[in-house]
mmCIF file of C-alpha atoms in Angstrom:
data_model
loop_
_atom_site.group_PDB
_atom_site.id
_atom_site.type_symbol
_atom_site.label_atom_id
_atom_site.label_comp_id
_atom_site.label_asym_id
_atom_site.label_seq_id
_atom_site.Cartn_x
_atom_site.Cartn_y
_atom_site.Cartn_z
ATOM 1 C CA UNK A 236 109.243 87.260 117.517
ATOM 2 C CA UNK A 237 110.131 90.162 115.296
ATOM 3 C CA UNK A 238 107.210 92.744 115.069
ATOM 4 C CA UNK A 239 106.316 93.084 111.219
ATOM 5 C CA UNK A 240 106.617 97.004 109.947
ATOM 6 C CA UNK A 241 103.218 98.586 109.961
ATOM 7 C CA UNK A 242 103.043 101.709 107.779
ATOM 8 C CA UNK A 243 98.988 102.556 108.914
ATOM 9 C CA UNK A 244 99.913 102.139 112.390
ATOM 10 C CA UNK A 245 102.772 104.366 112.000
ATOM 11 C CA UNK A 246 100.434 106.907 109.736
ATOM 12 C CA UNK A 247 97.932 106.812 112.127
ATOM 13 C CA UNK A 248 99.442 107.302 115.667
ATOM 14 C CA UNK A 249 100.990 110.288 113.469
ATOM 15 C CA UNK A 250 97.899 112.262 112.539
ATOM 16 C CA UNK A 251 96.383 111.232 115.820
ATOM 17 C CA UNK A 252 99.300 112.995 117.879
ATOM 18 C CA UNK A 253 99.051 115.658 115.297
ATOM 19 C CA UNK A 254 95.459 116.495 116.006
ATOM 20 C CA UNK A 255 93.937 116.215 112.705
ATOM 21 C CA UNK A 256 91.273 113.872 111.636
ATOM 22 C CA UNK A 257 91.167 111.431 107.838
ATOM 23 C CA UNK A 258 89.482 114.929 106.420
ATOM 24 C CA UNK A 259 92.121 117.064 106.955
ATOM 25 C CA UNK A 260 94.161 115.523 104.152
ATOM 26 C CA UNK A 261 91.690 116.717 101.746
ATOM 27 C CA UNK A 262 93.816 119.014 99.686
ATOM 28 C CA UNK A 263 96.444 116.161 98.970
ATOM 29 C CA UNK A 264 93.932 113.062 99.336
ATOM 30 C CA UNK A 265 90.005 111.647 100.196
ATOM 31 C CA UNK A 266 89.092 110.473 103.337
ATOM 32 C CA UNK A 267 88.217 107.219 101.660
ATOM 33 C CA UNK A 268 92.191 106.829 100.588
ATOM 34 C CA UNK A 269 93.358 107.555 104.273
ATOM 35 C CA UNK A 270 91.046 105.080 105.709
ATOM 36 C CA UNK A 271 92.156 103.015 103.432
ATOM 37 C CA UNK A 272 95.878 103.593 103.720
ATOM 38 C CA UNK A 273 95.366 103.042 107.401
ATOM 39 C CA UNK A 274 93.608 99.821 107.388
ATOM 40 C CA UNK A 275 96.384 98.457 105.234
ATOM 41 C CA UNK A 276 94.192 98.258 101.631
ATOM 42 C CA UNK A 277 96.377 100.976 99.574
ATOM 43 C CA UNK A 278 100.407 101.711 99.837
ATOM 44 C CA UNK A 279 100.545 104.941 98.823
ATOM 45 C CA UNK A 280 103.482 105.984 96.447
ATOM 46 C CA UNK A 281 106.832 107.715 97.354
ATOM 47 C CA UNK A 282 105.240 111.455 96.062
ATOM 48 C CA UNK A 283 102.105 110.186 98.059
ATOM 49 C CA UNK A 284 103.801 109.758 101.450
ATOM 50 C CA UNK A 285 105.440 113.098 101.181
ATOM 51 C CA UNK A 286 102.186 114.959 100.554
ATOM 52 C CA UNK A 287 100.732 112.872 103.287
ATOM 53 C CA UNK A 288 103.777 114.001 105.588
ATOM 54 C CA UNK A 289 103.743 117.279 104.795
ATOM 55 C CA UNK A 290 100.271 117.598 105.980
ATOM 56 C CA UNK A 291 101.315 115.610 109.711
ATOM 57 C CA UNK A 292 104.567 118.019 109.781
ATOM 58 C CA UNK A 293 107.080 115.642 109.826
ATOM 59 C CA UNK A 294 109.976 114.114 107.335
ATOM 60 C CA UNK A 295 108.667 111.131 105.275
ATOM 61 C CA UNK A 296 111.706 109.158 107.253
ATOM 62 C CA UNK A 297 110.317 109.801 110.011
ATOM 63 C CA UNK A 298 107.159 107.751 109.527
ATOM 64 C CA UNK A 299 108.988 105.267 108.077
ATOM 65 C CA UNK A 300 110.878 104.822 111.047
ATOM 66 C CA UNK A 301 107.940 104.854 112.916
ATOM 67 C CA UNK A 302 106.603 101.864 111.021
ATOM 68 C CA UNK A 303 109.471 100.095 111.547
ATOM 69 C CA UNK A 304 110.176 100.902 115.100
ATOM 70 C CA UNK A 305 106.942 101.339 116.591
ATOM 71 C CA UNK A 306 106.455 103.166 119.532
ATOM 72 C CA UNK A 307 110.198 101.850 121.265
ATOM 73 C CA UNK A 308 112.534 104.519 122.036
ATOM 74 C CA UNK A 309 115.201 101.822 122.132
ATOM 75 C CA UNK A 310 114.370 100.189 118.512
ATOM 76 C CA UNK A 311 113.808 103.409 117.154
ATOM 77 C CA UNK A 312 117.546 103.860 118.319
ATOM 78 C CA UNK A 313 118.669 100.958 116.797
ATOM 79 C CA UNK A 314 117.070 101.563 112.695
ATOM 80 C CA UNK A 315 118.570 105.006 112.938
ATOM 81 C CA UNK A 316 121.957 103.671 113.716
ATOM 82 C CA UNK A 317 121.446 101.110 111.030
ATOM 83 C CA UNK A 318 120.134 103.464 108.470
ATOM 84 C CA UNK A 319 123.066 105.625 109.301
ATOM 85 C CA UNK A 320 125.554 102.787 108.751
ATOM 86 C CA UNK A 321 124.044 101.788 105.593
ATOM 87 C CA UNK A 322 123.970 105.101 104.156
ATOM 88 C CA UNK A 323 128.064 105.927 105.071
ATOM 89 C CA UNK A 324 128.803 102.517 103.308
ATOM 90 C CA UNK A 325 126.787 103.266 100.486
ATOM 91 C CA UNK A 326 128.154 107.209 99.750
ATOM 92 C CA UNK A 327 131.825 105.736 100.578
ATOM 93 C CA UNK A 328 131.264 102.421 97.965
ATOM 94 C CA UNK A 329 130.529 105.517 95.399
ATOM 95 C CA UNK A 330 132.802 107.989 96.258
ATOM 96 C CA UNK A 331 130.332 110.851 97.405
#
């Protein structure tokens, strides 16, 4: 069975390895809105997740691929090369 992505897993197992607590977002958000984000009640929007991630350190892809890929090295692998694929078909179907 395929594991469903899980953006507030993937958000918090990144501010937990980070060091920070809910509070630390305060310039860019509430703690209310990250518990909330991580217990799967709010999506936050694309401008959202790059305030969020610029607070954790890391590139908003990054999470994403976390959500997607959990914790395993080896399916974490595998949405990269995807991604990767998908993005040289796209650039080359347009020219870029």
């Amino acid at each position: 069975m395929k594991a469903k992505p899980s953006l507030p897993a993937a958000l918090k197992t990144i501010r937990k390895a980070r060091g920070l607590s809910q509070e630390a977002f305060s310039d860019v958000s509430s703690r209310t809105y990250m518990s909330s984000l991580e217990r799967g009640l709010k999506s936050p929007t694309l401008n959202k997740l790059e305030e969020l991630c610029e607070v954790m350190g890391v590139h908003p892809l990054t999470l994403l691929t976390l959500a997607y890929a959990g914790c395993d090295s080896q399916k974490t692998d595998q949405v990269l090369q995807s991604v990767g694929r998908e993005l040289d078909a796209i650039l080359s179907e347009t020219g870029e």
